[in-house]
Backbone as CSV, one residue per row, in Angstrom:
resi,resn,N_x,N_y,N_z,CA_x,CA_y,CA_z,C_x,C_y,C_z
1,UNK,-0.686,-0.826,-17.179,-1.728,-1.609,-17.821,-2.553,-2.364,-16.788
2,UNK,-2.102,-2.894,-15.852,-2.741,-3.809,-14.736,-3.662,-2.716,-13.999
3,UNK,-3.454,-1.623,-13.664,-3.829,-0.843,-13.361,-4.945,-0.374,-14.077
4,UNK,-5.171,-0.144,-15.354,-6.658,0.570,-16.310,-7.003,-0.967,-16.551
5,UNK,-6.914,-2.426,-16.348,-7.319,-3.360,-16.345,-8.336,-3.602,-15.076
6,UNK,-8.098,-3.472,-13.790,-8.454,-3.288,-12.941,-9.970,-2.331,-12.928
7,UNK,-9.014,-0.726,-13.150,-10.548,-0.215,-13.281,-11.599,-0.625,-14.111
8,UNK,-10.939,-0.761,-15.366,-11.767,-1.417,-16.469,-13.077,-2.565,-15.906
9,UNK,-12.675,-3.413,-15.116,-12.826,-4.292,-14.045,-14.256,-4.114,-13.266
10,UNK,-13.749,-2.746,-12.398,-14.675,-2.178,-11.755,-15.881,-1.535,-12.277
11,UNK,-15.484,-0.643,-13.165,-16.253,0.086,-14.178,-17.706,-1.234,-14.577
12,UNK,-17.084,-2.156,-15.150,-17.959,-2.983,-15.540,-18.765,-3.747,-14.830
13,UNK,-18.018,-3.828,-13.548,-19.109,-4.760,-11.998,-20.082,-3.672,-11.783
14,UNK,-19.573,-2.189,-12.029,-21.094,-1.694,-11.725,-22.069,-1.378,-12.545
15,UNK,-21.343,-1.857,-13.788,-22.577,-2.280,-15.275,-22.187,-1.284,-16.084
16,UNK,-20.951,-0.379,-16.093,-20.528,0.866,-16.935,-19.886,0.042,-18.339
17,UNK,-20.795,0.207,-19.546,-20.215,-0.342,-20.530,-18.675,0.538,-20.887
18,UNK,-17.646,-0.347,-21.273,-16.143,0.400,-21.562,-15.807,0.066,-23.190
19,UNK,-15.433,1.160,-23.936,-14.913,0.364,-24.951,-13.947,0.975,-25.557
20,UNK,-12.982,0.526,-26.649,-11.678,0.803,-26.579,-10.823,-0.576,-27.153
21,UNK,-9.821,-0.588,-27.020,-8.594,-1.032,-27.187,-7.478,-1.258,-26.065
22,UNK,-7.007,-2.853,-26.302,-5.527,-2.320,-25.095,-4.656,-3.567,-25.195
23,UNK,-3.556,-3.403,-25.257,-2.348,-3.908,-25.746,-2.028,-5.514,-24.902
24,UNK,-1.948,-6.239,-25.260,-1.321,-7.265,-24.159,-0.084,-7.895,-24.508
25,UNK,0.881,-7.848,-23.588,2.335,-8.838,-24.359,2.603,-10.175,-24.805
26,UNK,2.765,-10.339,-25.879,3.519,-11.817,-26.420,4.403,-11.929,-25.824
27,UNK,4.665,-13.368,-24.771,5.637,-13.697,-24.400,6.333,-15.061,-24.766
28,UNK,7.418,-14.957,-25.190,7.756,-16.433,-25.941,9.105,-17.286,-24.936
29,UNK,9.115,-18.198,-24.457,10.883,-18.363,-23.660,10.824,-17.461,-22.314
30,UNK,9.098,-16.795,-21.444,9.558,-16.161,-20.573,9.965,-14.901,-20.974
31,UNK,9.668,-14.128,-22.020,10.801,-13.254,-22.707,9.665,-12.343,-23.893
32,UNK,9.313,-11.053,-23.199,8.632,-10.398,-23.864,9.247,-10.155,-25.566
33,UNK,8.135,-10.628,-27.227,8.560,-10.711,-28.263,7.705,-9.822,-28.933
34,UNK,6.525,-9.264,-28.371,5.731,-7.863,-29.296,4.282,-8.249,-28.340
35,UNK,3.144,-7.570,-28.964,2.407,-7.187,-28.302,1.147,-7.630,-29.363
36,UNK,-0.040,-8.074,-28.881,-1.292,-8.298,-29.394,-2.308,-6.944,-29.021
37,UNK,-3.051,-6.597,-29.919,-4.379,-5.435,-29.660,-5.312,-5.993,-29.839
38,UNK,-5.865,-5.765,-28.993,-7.332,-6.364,-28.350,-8.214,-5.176,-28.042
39,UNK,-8.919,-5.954,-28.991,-10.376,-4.540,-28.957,-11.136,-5.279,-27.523
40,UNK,-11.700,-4.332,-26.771,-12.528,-4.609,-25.191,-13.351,-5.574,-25.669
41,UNK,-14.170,-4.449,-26.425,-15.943,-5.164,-26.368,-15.945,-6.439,-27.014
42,UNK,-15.500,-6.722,-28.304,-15.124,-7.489,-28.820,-13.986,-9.212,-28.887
43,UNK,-12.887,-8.630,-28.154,-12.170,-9.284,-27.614,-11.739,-9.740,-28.539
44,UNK,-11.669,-9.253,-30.101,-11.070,-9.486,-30.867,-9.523,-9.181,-30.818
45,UNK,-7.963,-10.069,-31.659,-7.187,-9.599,-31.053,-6.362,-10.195,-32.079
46,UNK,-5.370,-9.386,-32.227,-4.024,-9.436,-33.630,-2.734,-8.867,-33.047
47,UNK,-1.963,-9.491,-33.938,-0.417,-9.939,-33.274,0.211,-7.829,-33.705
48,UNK,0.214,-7.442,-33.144,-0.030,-5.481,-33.129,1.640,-5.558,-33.758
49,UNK,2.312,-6.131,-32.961,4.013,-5.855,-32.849,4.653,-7.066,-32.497
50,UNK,5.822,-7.473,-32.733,6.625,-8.508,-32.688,7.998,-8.259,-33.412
51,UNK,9.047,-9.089,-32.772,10.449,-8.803,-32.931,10.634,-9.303,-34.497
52,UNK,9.538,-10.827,-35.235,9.835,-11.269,-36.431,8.672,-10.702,-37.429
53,UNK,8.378,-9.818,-36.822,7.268,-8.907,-38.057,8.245,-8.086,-38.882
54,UNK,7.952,-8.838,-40.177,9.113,-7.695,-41.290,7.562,-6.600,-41.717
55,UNK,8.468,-5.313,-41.504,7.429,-4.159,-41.411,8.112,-2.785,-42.234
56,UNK,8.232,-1.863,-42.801,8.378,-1.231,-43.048,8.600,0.319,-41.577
57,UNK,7.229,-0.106,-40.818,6.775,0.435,-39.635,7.343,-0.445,-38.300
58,UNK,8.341,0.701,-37.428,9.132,-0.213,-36.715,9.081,0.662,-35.572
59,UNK,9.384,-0.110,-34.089,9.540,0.717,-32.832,10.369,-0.268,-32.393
60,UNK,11.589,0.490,-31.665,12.980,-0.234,-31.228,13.008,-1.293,-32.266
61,UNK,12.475,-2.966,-31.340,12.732,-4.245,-31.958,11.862,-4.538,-32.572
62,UNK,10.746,-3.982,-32.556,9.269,-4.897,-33.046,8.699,-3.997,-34.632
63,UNK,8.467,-4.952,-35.046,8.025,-4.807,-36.581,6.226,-4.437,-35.831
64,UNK,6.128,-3.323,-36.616,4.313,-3.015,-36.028,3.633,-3.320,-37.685
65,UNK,2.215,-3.782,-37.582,1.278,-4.296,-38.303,0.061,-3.284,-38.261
66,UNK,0.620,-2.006,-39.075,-0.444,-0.602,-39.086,-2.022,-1.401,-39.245
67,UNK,-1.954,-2.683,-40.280,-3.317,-2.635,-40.549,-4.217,-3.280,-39.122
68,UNK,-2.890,-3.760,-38.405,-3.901,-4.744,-37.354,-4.836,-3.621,-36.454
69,UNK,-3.653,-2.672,-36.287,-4.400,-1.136,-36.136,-5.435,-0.734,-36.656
70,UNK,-5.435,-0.532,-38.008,-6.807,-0.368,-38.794,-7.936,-1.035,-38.687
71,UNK,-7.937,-2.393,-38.313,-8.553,-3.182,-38.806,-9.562,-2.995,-37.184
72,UNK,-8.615,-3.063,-36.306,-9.429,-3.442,-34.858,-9.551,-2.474,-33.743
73,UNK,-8.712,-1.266,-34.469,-8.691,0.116,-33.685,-10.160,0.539,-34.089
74,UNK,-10.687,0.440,-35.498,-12.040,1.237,-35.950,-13.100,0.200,-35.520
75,UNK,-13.340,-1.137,-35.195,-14.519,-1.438,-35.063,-15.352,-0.434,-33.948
76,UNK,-16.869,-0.689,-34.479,-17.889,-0.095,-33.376,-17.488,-0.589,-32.032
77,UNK,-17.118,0.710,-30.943,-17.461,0.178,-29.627,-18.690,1.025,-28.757
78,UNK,-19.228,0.034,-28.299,-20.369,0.978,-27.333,-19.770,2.114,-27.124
79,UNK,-21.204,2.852,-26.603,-20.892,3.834,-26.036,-20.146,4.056,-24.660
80,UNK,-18.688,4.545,-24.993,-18.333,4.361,-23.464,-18.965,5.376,-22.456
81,UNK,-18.560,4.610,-20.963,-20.071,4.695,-20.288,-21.284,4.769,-19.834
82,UNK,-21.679,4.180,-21.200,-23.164,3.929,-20.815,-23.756,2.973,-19.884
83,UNK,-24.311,2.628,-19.879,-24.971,1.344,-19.022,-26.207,0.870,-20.000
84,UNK,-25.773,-0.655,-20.172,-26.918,-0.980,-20.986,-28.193,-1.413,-20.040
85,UNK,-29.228,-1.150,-21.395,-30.673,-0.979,-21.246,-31.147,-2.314,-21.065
């Protein structure tokens, strides 16, 4: 992740619009507890996964939140790589 953060980074110092989605960890106690999704362009961002999400939809420990998916996976993102006008 630090890594496509980075380019992400670069991409954008040379004015390359990016857009997309990308995960960042909840950490509670020092102590990774689920994960937030964060739309780029937007920077909008919802609690994706967590150990106290009662879910039907589950990976290992974390209860996942399909709609936070829905909700912030589909917004409009630029066109990736464009360069705005």
């Amino acid at each position: 992740t630090q890594t496509l953060l980075r380019i992400i980074q670069l991409l954008e110092e040379e004015g390359i619009v990016v857009g997309g989605m990308v995960t960042e960890p909840i950490i509670e106690k020092r102590r990774p507890v689920g994960f937030h999704l964060v739309h780029w362009a937007t920077k909008e961002r919802g609690v994706f996964a967590h150990e106290n999400l009662k879910s039907r939809h589950r990976s290992g420990r974390y209860g996942i939140a399909i709609e936070v998916l829905e909700d912030l996976g589909v917004l409009p993102s630029p066109t990736p790589g464009s360069r705005p006008t």
